[in-house]
Amino acid sequence: MIEFSFVIPVYNEEDNLSQLHEELQRVVHQIGQPCEVIWIDDGSKDSSLDRVKQMAAEHPEYRFISFERNCGQSGALAAGFDAARGEYVITMDSDLQNNPLDILNMIPYLGKYDMVTGWRKDRHDTWWKKFSSRFANGVRNWLSRETIKDTGCSLKIMKTSYLKKIKMYKGLHRFLPTLMKMEGATVIEVPVSHRPRTRGVSKYGTWDRAFSGLRDLLAVRWMQDRNISYQIKEASDELSSGEAR
Ligand code: UDP
Ligand code: MG
């Protein structure tokens, strides 16, 4: 039985994959429980897919999915969630901005919480990106009545059974803590490290992220307001009694 499924979206990250692979190997060894690593090539135009295939050929715990064309980070994550066989899913970026070692500090929260999500307390991005992200988090929290400091942090561990209930749409990877809570999951945010991107380029501009982010936020707010939550008092079918959603 697999305990952890790493789900890692890759879009034109050829220069980052070798180091990430080495770091992952170390962490998987330290975790000491059965893991699988699912690489999702999101239609890369560089040699990322070749590198992923090569790694998968050498490591039986590595699997990969390759998209015909770029679908976006949420799409790549959705494919990984569908494929995951572990009890928990661990998500992270493939550009080395997340440090897989932080996972070791996150795992102890499992059991008490269904989701442990990273907070890049000391973030290594441009001042403009940090500013716009802080602003976006503020608006997001205000409209979705949340208190998540850093929902954009990709380093997350989530109980797979909850994730499998969530229908992903483009952009919704930024709202996973809220979507998990809507399914009844308990969530804790813990500080994690963050590194500057040294190779490859960011796939997002500020304004496209801001505008699509606002549209997505309105959709999430609507989902929250219209969320179905019930507790069964009595039912003819004994399997349903006491069930809640
Ligand atoms: N990514 C992806 N598909 C996309 C855009 C990004 O799979 O269409 C991946 C990318 O390879 C990286 C992660 O999502 O592993 C986060 O992207 P990026 O580092 O560009 O975001 P930023 O750190 O600038 O917010
Ligand atoms: Mg990045």
PDB file of C-alpha atoms and ligand atoms in Angstrom:
ATOM      1  CA  MET A   1       0.000   0.000   0.000  1.00  0.00           C
ATOM      2  CA  ILE A   2       1.333   3.401  -1.023  1.00  0.00           C
ATOM      3  CA  GLU A   3       1.333   6.070   1.691  1.00  0.00           C
ATOM      4  CA  PHE A   4       2.389   9.151  -0.293  1.00  0.00           C
ATOM      5  CA  SER A   5       1.805  10.092  -3.936  1.00  0.00           C
ATOM      6  CA  PHE A   6       3.934  13.015  -5.056  1.00  0.00           C
ATOM      7  CA  VAL A   7       2.151  14.952  -7.806  1.00  0.00           C
ATOM      8  CA  ILE A   8       4.532  17.223  -9.690  1.00  0.00           C
ATOM      9  CA  PRO A   9       3.491  19.382 -12.677  1.00  0.00           C
ATOM     10  CA  VAL A  10       6.245  20.100 -15.187  1.00  0.00           C
ATOM     11  CA  TYR A  11       6.111  22.731 -17.874  1.00  0.00           C
ATOM     12  CA  ASN A  12       9.424  23.515 -19.550  1.00  0.00           C
ATOM     13  CA  GLU A  13      11.594  22.762 -16.527  1.00  0.00           C
ATOM     14  CA  GLU A  14      14.383  20.739 -18.226  1.00  0.00           C
ATOM     15  CA  ASP A  15      17.188  22.399 -16.251  1.00  0.00           C
ATOM     16  CA  ASN A  16      15.548  21.802 -12.877  1.00  0.00           C
ATOM     17  CA  LEU A  17      14.625  18.129 -13.049  1.00  0.00           C
ATOM     18  CA  SER A  18      17.970  16.487 -12.234  1.00  0.00           C
ATOM     19  CA  GLN A  19      18.420  18.375  -8.972  1.00  0.00           C
ATOM     20  CA  LEU A  20      14.779  17.881  -8.037  1.00  0.00           C
ATOM     21  CA  HIS A  21      15.150  14.159  -8.661  1.00  0.00           C
ATOM     22  CA  GLU A  22      18.173  14.003  -6.329  1.00  0.00           C
ATOM     23  CA  GLU A  23      16.393  15.976  -3.610  1.00  0.00           C
ATOM     24  CA  LEU A  24      13.302  13.789  -3.944  1.00  0.00           C
ATOM     25  CA  GLN A  25      15.284  10.586  -3.673  1.00  0.00           C
ATOM     26  CA  ARG A  26      16.754  11.783  -0.398  1.00  0.00           C
ATOM     27  CA  VAL A  27      13.381  12.771   1.042  1.00  0.00           C
ATOM     28  CA  VAL A  28      11.628   9.578  -0.063  1.00  0.00           C
ATOM     29  CA  HIS A  29      14.390   7.646   1.675  1.00  0.00           C
ATOM     30  CA  GLN A  30      13.973   9.722   4.860  1.00  0.00           C
ATOM     31  CA  ILE A  31      10.179   9.338   4.839  1.00  0.00           C
ATOM     32  CA  GLY A  32      10.745   5.592   4.966  1.00  0.00           C
ATOM     33  CA  GLN A  33       7.222   4.689   3.817  1.00  0.00           C
ATOM     34  CA  PRO A  34       6.070   3.505   0.375  1.00  0.00           C
ATOM     35  CA  CYS A  35       5.895   6.452  -2.046  1.00  0.00           C
ATOM     36  CA  GLU A  36       5.125   6.978  -5.708  1.00  0.00           C
ATOM     37  CA  VAL A  37       6.095  10.036  -7.732  1.00  0.00           C
ATOM     38  CA  ILE A  38       3.750  11.092 -10.533  1.00  0.00           C
ATOM     39  CA  TRP A  39       5.302  13.547 -12.984  1.00  0.00           C
ATOM     40  CA  ILE A  40       2.818  15.398 -15.176  1.00  0.00           C
ATOM     41  CA  ASP A  41       4.374  16.892 -18.249  1.00  0.00           C
ATOM     42  CA  ASP A  42       2.022  19.729 -19.140  1.00  0.00           C
ATOM     43  CA  GLY A  43       2.880  19.856 -22.853  1.00  0.00           C
ATOM     44  CA  SER A  44       6.492  20.971 -22.404  1.00  0.00           C
ATOM     45  CA  LYS A  45       8.270  22.167 -25.520  1.00  0.00           C
ATOM     46  CA  ASP A  46      11.778  21.548 -24.180  1.00  0.00           C
ATOM     47  CA  SER A  47      13.368  18.206 -23.248  1.00  0.00           C
ATOM     48  CA  SER A  48      11.479  17.849 -19.929  1.00  0.00           C
ATOM     49  CA  LEU A  49       9.476  14.853 -21.147  1.00  0.00           C
ATOM     50  CA  ASP A  50      12.595  12.974 -22.272  1.00  0.00           C
ATOM     51  CA  ARG A  51      14.153  13.562 -18.872  1.00  0.00           C
ATOM     52  CA  VAL A  52      10.993  12.451 -17.055  1.00  0.00           C
ATOM     53  CA  LYS A  53      10.788   9.279 -19.165  1.00  0.00           C
ATOM     54  CA  GLN A  54      14.420   8.501 -18.481  1.00  0.00           C
ATOM     55  CA  MET A  55      13.907   8.884 -14.719  1.00  0.00           C
ATOM     56  CA  ALA A  56      10.748   6.749 -14.827  1.00  0.00           C
ATOM     57  CA  ALA A  57      12.628   4.001 -16.660  1.00  0.00           C
ATOM     58  CA  GLU A  58      15.241   3.905 -13.907  1.00  0.00           C
ATOM     59  CA  HIS A  59      12.965   4.231 -10.865  1.00  0.00           C
ATOM     60  CA  PRO A  60       9.982   1.904 -10.443  1.00  0.00           C
ATOM     61  CA  GLU A  61       8.284   4.319  -8.010  1.00  0.00           C
ATOM     62  CA  TYR A  62       8.201   7.012 -10.725  1.00  0.00           C
ATOM     63  CA  ARG A  63       5.213   7.274 -13.053  1.00  0.00           C
ATOM     64  CA  PHE A  64       4.468   9.908 -15.635  1.00  0.00           C
ATOM     65  CA  ILE A  65       1.631  11.417 -17.624  1.00  0.00           C
ATOM     66  CA  SER A  66       2.302  13.599 -20.644  1.00  0.00           C
ATOM     67  CA  PHE A  67      -0.275  15.980 -22.088  1.00  0.00           C
ATOM     68  CA  GLU A  68      -0.752  16.498 -25.799  1.00  0.00           C
ATOM     69  CA  ARG A  69      -0.623  20.243 -25.202  1.00  0.00           C
ATOM     70  CA  ASN A  70      -0.326  22.705 -22.328  1.00  0.00           C
ATOM     71  CA  CYS A  71      -3.420  22.638 -20.118  1.00  0.00           C
ATOM     72  CA  GLY A  72      -2.310  24.686 -17.097  1.00  0.00           C
ATOM     73  CA  GLN A  73      -1.166  23.881 -13.581  1.00  0.00           C
ATOM     74  CA  SER A  74      -4.663  22.957 -12.332  1.00  0.00           C
ATOM     75  CA  GLY A  75      -5.115  20.525 -15.228  1.00  0.00           C
ATOM     76  CA  ALA A  76      -1.766  18.885 -14.541  1.00  0.00           C
ATOM     77  CA  LEU A  77      -2.620  18.558 -10.849  1.00  0.00           C
ATOM     78  CA  ALA A  78      -6.071  17.144 -11.687  1.00  0.00           C
ATOM     79  CA  ALA A  79      -4.494  14.384 -13.782  1.00  0.00           C
ATOM     80  CA  GLY A  80      -2.150  13.602 -10.899  1.00  0.00           C
ATOM     81  CA  PHE A  81      -4.990  13.518  -8.362  1.00  0.00           C
ATOM     82  CA  ASP A  82      -6.929  11.120 -10.605  1.00  0.00           C
ATOM     83  CA  ALA A  83      -3.929   8.828 -10.935  1.00  0.00           C
ATOM     84  CA  ALA A  84      -2.806   8.939  -7.279  1.00  0.00           C
ATOM     85  CA  ARG A  85      -2.908   5.629  -5.395  1.00  0.00           C
ATOM     86  CA  GLY A  86      -1.443   6.797  -2.094  1.00  0.00           C
ATOM     87  CA  GLU A  87      -3.268   7.588   1.144  1.00  0.00           C
ATOM     88  CA  TYR A  88      -1.973  11.171   0.838  1.00  0.00           C
ATOM     89  CA  VAL A  89      -1.024  13.379  -2.089  1.00  0.00           C
ATOM     90  CA  ILE A  90       1.989  15.683  -1.836  1.00  0.00           C
ATOM     91  CA  THR A  91       2.097  18.515  -4.374  1.00  0.00           C
ATOM     92  CA  MET A  92       5.088  20.685  -5.198  1.00  0.00           C
ATOM     93  CA  ASP A  93       6.497  22.716  -8.067  1.00  0.00           C
ATOM     94  CA  SER A  94       9.205  21.321 -10.322  1.00  0.00           C
ATOM     95  CA  ASP A  95      11.222  24.562 -10.526  1.00  0.00           C
ATOM     96  CA  LEU A  96      13.089  23.977  -7.212  1.00  0.00           C
ATOM     97  CA  GLN A  97      11.371  26.917  -5.502  1.00  0.00           C
ATOM     98  CA  ASN A  98       9.949  24.419  -2.981  1.00  0.00           C
ATOM     99  CA  ASN A  99      12.351  22.417  -0.858  1.00  0.00           C
ATOM    100  CA  PRO A 100      11.211  18.780  -0.537  1.00  0.00           C
ATOM    101  CA  LEU A 101      12.921  18.580   2.869  1.00  0.00           C
ATOM    102  CA  ASP A 102      10.080  20.677   4.328  1.00  0.00           C
ATOM    103  CA  ILE A 103       7.809  17.668   3.838  1.00  0.00           C
ATOM    104  CA  LEU A 104       9.482  16.024   6.815  1.00  0.00           C
ATOM    105  CA  ASN A 105       8.228  18.860   9.045  1.00  0.00           C
ATOM    106  CA  MET A 106       4.730  18.680   7.542  1.00  0.00           C
ATOM    107  CA  ILE A 107       4.098  14.944   7.868  1.00  0.00           C
ATOM    108  CA  PRO A 108       3.798  14.974  11.706  1.00  0.00           C
ATOM    109  CA  TYR A 109       0.620  17.090  11.382  1.00  0.00           C
ATOM    110  CA  LEU A 110      -1.152  14.320   9.445  1.00  0.00           C
ATOM    111  CA  GLY A 111      -3.552  12.289  11.512  1.00  0.00           C
ATOM    112  CA  LYS A 112      -4.625  15.428  13.335  1.00  0.00           C
ATOM    113  CA  TYR A 113      -5.237  17.293  10.058  1.00  0.00           C
ATOM    114  CA  ASP A 114      -6.374  16.142   6.618  1.00  0.00           C
ATOM    115  CA  MET A 115      -4.399  18.852   4.841  1.00  0.00           C
ATOM    116  CA  VAL A 116      -1.093  20.510   5.653  1.00  0.00           C
ATOM    117  CA  THR A 117      -0.417  23.504   3.425  1.00  0.00           C
ATOM    118  CA  GLY A 118       2.821  25.478   3.209  1.00  0.00           C
ATOM    119  CA  TRP A 119       3.246  29.137   4.044  1.00  0.00           C
ATOM    120  CA  ARG A 120       6.276  30.697   2.359  1.00  0.00           C
ATOM    121  CA  LYS A 121       7.106  32.878   5.328  1.00  0.00           C
ATOM    122  CA  ASP A 122      10.355  34.147   3.833  1.00  0.00           C
ATOM    123  CA  ARG A 123       9.527  34.278   0.173  1.00  0.00           C
ATOM    124  CA  HIS A 124      12.195  34.576  -2.522  1.00  0.00           C
ATOM    125  CA  ASP A 125      10.445  36.267  -5.416  1.00  0.00           C
ATOM    126  CA  THR A 126      10.598  39.803  -6.790  1.00  0.00           C
ATOM    127  CA  TRP A 127       9.166  42.504  -4.511  1.00  0.00           C
ATOM    128  CA  TRP A 128       6.404  43.065  -7.079  1.00  0.00           C
ATOM    129  CA  LYS A 129       5.389  39.426  -7.061  1.00  0.00           C
ATOM    130  CA  LYS A 130       5.429  39.341  -3.260  1.00  0.00           C
ATOM    131  CA  PHE A 131       3.327  42.511  -3.131  1.00  0.00           C
ATOM    132  CA  SER A 132       0.781  41.310  -5.705  1.00  0.00           C
ATOM    133  CA  SER A 133       0.546  37.922  -4.012  1.00  0.00           C
ATOM    134  CA  ARG A 134      -0.075  39.511  -0.608  1.00  0.00           C
ATOM    135  CA  PHE A 135      -2.761  41.695  -2.150  1.00  0.00           C
ATOM    136  CA  ALA A 136      -4.347  38.694  -3.909  1.00  0.00           C
ATOM    137  CA  ASN A 137      -4.331  36.661  -0.702  1.00  0.00           C
ATOM    138  CA  GLY A 138      -6.019  39.569   1.101  1.00  0.00           C
ATOM    139  CA  VAL A 139      -8.820  39.857  -1.462  1.00  0.00           C
ATOM    140  CA  ARG A 140      -9.197  36.084  -1.583  1.00  0.00           C
ATOM    141  CA  ASN A 141      -9.497  35.811   2.191  1.00  0.00           C
ATOM    142  CA  TRP A 142     -11.930  38.696   2.366  1.00  0.00           C
ATOM    143  CA  LEU A 143     -14.291  37.333  -0.292  1.00  0.00           C
ATOM    144  CA  SER A 144     -14.023  33.671   0.661  1.00  0.00           C
ATOM    145  CA  ARG A 145     -14.053  34.411   4.422  1.00  0.00           C
ATOM    146  CA  GLU A 146     -10.780  32.548   4.818  1.00  0.00           C
ATOM    147  CA  THR A 147      -7.636  33.116   6.883  1.00  0.00           C
ATOM    148  CA  ILE A 148      -5.094  31.353   4.653  1.00  0.00           C
ATOM    149  CA  LYS A 149      -1.893  33.395   4.476  1.00  0.00           C
ATOM    150  CA  ASP A 150      -0.429  31.753   1.377  1.00  0.00           C
ATOM    151  CA  THR A 151      -2.847  29.697  -0.667  1.00  0.00           C
ATOM    152  CA  GLY A 152      -0.504  29.938  -3.692  1.00  0.00           C
ATOM    153  CA  CYS A 153       2.187  27.828  -2.037  1.00  0.00           C
ATOM    154  CA  SER A 154       2.362  24.576  -4.004  1.00  0.00           C
ATOM    155  CA  LEU A 155       3.867  22.543  -1.192  1.00  0.00           C
ATOM    156  CA  LYS A 156       0.836  20.755   0.230  1.00  0.00           C
ATOM    157  CA  ILE A 157      -0.081  17.375   1.654  1.00  0.00           C
ATOM    158  CA  MET A 158      -3.694  16.324   1.286  1.00  0.00           C
ATOM    159  CA  LYS A 159      -5.691  13.227   2.133  1.00  0.00           C
ATOM    160  CA  THR A 160      -6.420  11.631  -1.227  1.00  0.00           C
ATOM    161  CA  SER A 161      -9.988  10.551  -0.389  1.00  0.00           C
ATOM    162  CA  TYR A 162     -11.021  14.227  -0.057  1.00  0.00           C
ATOM    163  CA  LEU A 163      -9.112  15.292  -3.149  1.00  0.00           C
ATOM    164  CA  LYS A 164     -10.833  12.677  -5.274  1.00  0.00           C
ATOM    165  CA  LYS A 165     -14.186  14.338  -4.504  1.00  0.00           C
ATOM    166  CA  ILE A 166     -13.056  17.735  -5.792  1.00  0.00           C
ATOM    167  CA  LYS A 167     -13.806  18.621  -9.398  1.00  0.00           C
ATOM    168  CA  MET A 168     -10.891  20.709 -10.562  1.00  0.00           C
ATOM    169  CA  TYR A 169     -11.288  23.601 -12.965  1.00  0.00           C
ATOM    170  CA  LYS A 170      -8.620  25.847 -14.449  1.00  0.00           C
ATOM    171  CA  GLY A 171      -7.128  28.093 -11.766  1.00  0.00           C
ATOM    172  CA  LEU A 172      -8.627  26.228  -8.818  1.00  0.00           C
ATOM    173  CA  HIS A 173      -5.246  24.968  -7.591  1.00  0.00           C
ATOM    174  CA  ARG A 174      -5.034  28.355  -5.812  1.00  0.00           C
ATOM    175  CA  PHE A 175      -8.105  27.497  -3.745  1.00  0.00           C
ATOM    176  CA  LEU A 176      -7.333  23.963  -2.612  1.00  0.00           C
ATOM    177  CA  PRO A 177      -7.475  24.718   1.154  1.00  0.00           C
ATOM    178  CA  THR A 178     -10.995  26.147   0.732  1.00  0.00           C
ATOM    179  CA  LEU A 179     -12.131  23.339  -1.568  1.00  0.00           C
ATOM    180  CA  MET A 180     -10.807  20.739   0.873  1.00  0.00           C
ATOM    181  CA  LYS A 181     -12.625  22.427   3.770  1.00  0.00           C
ATOM    182  CA  MET A 182     -15.840  22.353   1.745  1.00  0.00           C
ATOM    183  CA  GLU A 183     -15.446  18.566   1.604  1.00  0.00           C
ATOM    184  CA  GLY A 184     -15.101  18.483   5.398  1.00  0.00           C
ATOM    185  CA  ALA A 185     -11.303  18.313   5.640  1.00  0.00           C
ATOM    186  CA  THR A 186      -9.366  19.922   8.490  1.00  0.00           C
ATOM    187  CA  VAL A 187      -6.552  22.209   7.343  1.00  0.00           C
ATOM    188  CA  ILE A 188      -3.423  23.616   8.973  1.00  0.00           C
ATOM    189  CA  GLU A 189      -0.929  26.070   7.489  1.00  0.00           C
ATOM    190  CA  VAL A 190       2.727  25.645   8.455  1.00  0.00           C
ATOM    191  CA  PRO A 191       5.803  27.748   7.563  1.00  0.00           C
ATOM    192  CA  VAL A 192       8.011  26.301   4.826  1.00  0.00           C
ATOM    193  CA  SER A 193      11.160  27.529   3.123  1.00  0.00           C
ATOM    194  CA  HIS A 194      11.215  29.044  -0.347  1.00  0.00           C
ATOM    195  CA  ARG A 195      14.012  29.452  -2.863  1.00  0.00           C
ATOM    196  CA  PRO A 196      14.512  31.808  -5.763  1.00  0.00           C
ATOM    197  CA  ARG A 197      14.005  30.400  -9.239  1.00  0.00           C
ATOM    198  CA  THR A 198      17.504  30.084 -10.683  1.00  0.00           C
ATOM    199  CA  ARG A 199      16.728  28.221 -13.934  1.00  0.00           C
ATOM    200  CA  GLY A 200      13.848  28.469 -16.382  1.00  0.00           C
ATOM    201  CA  VAL A 201      11.180  31.163 -16.284  1.00  0.00           C
ATOM    202  CA  SER A 202       7.967  31.783 -14.358  1.00  0.00           C
ATOM    203  CA  LYS A 203       4.903  30.810 -16.362  1.00  0.00           C
ATOM    204  CA  TYR A 204       2.689  33.581 -15.016  1.00  0.00           C
ATOM    205  CA  GLY A 205       2.388  37.335 -15.467  1.00  0.00           C
ATOM    206  CA  THR A 206       0.885  39.517 -12.758  1.00  0.00           C
ATOM    207  CA  TRP A 207      -2.166  40.746 -14.637  1.00  0.00           C
ATOM    208  CA  ASP A 208      -3.303  37.497 -16.238  1.00  0.00           C
ATOM    209  CA  ARG A 209      -3.048  35.894 -12.801  1.00  0.00           C
ATOM    210  CA  ALA A 210      -4.939  38.765 -11.161  1.00  0.00           C
ATOM    211  CA  PHE A 211      -7.830  38.781 -13.643  1.00  0.00           C
ATOM    212  CA  SER A 212      -8.309  35.029 -13.893  1.00  0.00           C
ATOM    213  CA  GLY A 213      -7.774  34.801 -10.125  1.00  0.00           C
ATOM    214  CA  LEU A 214     -10.629  37.213  -9.481  1.00  0.00           C
ATOM    215  CA  ARG A 215     -12.968  35.315 -11.780  1.00  0.00           C
ATOM    216  CA  ASP A 216     -12.029  32.048 -10.056  1.00  0.00           C
ATOM    217  CA  LEU A 217     -12.533  33.635  -6.650  1.00  0.00           C
ATOM    218  CA  LEU A 218     -16.094  34.642  -7.540  1.00  0.00           C
ATOM    219  CA  ALA A 219     -16.752  31.056  -8.621  1.00  0.00           C
ATOM    220  CA  VAL A 220     -15.353  29.697  -5.346  1.00  0.00           C
ATOM    221  CA  ARG A 221     -17.419  32.170  -3.335  1.00  0.00           C
ATOM    222  CA  TRP A 222     -20.493  30.981  -5.225  1.00  0.00           C
ATOM    223  CA  MET A 223     -19.577  27.359  -4.487  1.00  0.00           C
ATOM    224  CA  GLN A 224     -19.186  28.164  -0.782  1.00  0.00           C
ATOM    225  CA  ASP A 225     -22.572  29.866  -0.663  1.00  0.00           C
ATOM    226  CA  ARG A 226     -24.237  27.004  -2.500  1.00  0.00           C
ATOM    227  CA  ASN A 227     -22.341  24.164  -0.844  1.00  0.00           C
ATOM    228  CA  ILE A 228     -24.490  21.188   0.128  1.00  0.00           C
ATOM    229  CA  SER A 229     -23.993  20.076   3.695  1.00  0.00           C
ATOM    230  CA  TYR A 230     -26.315  17.613   5.391  1.00  0.00           C
ATOM    231  CA  GLN A 231     -26.409  15.161   8.254  1.00  0.00           C
ATOM    232  CA  ILE A 232     -28.734  12.178   7.840  1.00  0.00           C
ATOM    233  CA  LYS A 233     -31.087  11.804  10.818  1.00  0.00           C
ATOM    234  CA  GLU A 234     -32.798   8.618   9.735  1.00  0.00           C
ATOM    235  CA  ALA A 235     -32.878   6.466   6.630  1.00  0.00           C
ATOM    236  CA  SER A 236     -34.402   3.192   5.488  1.00  0.00           C
ATOM    237  CA  ASP A 237     -31.014   2.038   4.247  1.00  0.00           C
ATOM    238  CA  GLU A 238     -28.850   1.340   7.305  1.00  0.00           C
ATOM    239  CA  LEU A 239     -25.697   2.236   5.347  1.00  0.00           C
ATOM    240  CA  SER A 240     -26.831   5.864   5.134  1.00  0.00           C
ATOM    241  CA  SER A 241     -27.682   6.446   8.819  1.00  0.00           C
ATOM    242  CA  GLY A 242     -25.450   8.998  10.513  1.00  0.00           C
ATOM    243  CA  GLU A 243     -23.701   9.870   7.286  1.00  0.00           C
ATOM    244  CA  ALA A 244     -22.794  13.495   6.725  1.00  0.00           C
ATOM    245  CA  ARG A 245     -21.619  15.593   3.874  1.00  0.00           C
TER     246      ARG A 245
HETATM  247  N1  UDP B   1       3.252  24.733 -14.503  1.00  0.00           N
HETATM  248  C1  UDP B   1       2.548  23.814 -15.271  1.00  0.00           C
HETATM  249  N2  UDP B   1       1.749  24.272 -16.269  1.00  0.00           N
HETATM  250  C2  UDP B   1       1.587  25.596 -16.535  1.00  0.00           C
HETATM  251  C3  UDP B   1       2.265  26.529 -15.714  1.00  0.00           C
HETATM  252  C4  UDP B   1       3.085  26.063 -14.704  1.00  0.00           C
HETATM  253  O1  UDP B   1       2.688  22.603 -15.079  1.00  0.00           O
HETATM  254  O2  UDP B   1       0.842  25.934 -17.466  1.00  0.00           O
HETATM  255  C5  UDP B   1       4.130  24.248 -13.430  1.00  0.00           C
HETATM  256  C6  UDP B   1       5.578  24.755 -13.511  1.00  0.00           C
HETATM  257  O3  UDP B   1       6.394  23.913 -14.292  1.00  0.00           O
HETATM  258  C7  UDP B   1       5.974  24.773 -12.041  1.00  0.00           C
HETATM  259  C8  UDP B   1       4.670  25.103 -11.324  1.00  0.00           C
HETATM  260  O4  UDP B   1       3.630  24.758 -12.219  1.00  0.00           O
HETATM  261  O5  UDP B   1       6.426  23.508 -11.620  1.00  0.00           O
HETATM  262  C9  UDP B   1       4.573  26.567 -10.897  1.00  0.00           C
HETATM  263  O6  UDP B   1       4.831  27.400 -11.994  1.00  0.00           O
HETATM  264  P1  UDP B   1       5.772  28.701 -11.880  1.00  0.00           P
HETATM  265  O7  UDP B   1       7.023  28.363 -11.164  1.00  0.00           O
HETATM  266  O8  UDP B   1       5.925  29.274 -13.255  1.00  0.00           O
HETATM  267  O9  UDP B   1       4.876  29.656 -10.997  1.00  0.00           O
HETATM  268  P2  UDP B   1       5.385  30.801 -10.002  1.00  0.00           P
HETATM  269  O10 UDP B   1       6.365  30.176  -9.029  1.00  0.00           O
HETATM  270  O11 UDP B   1       6.035  31.825 -10.858  1.00  0.00           O
HETATM  271  O12 UDP B   1       4.143  31.265  -9.332  1.00  0.00           O
HETATM  272 MG    MG B   2       7.951  28.958  -9.372  1.00  0.00          MG
END
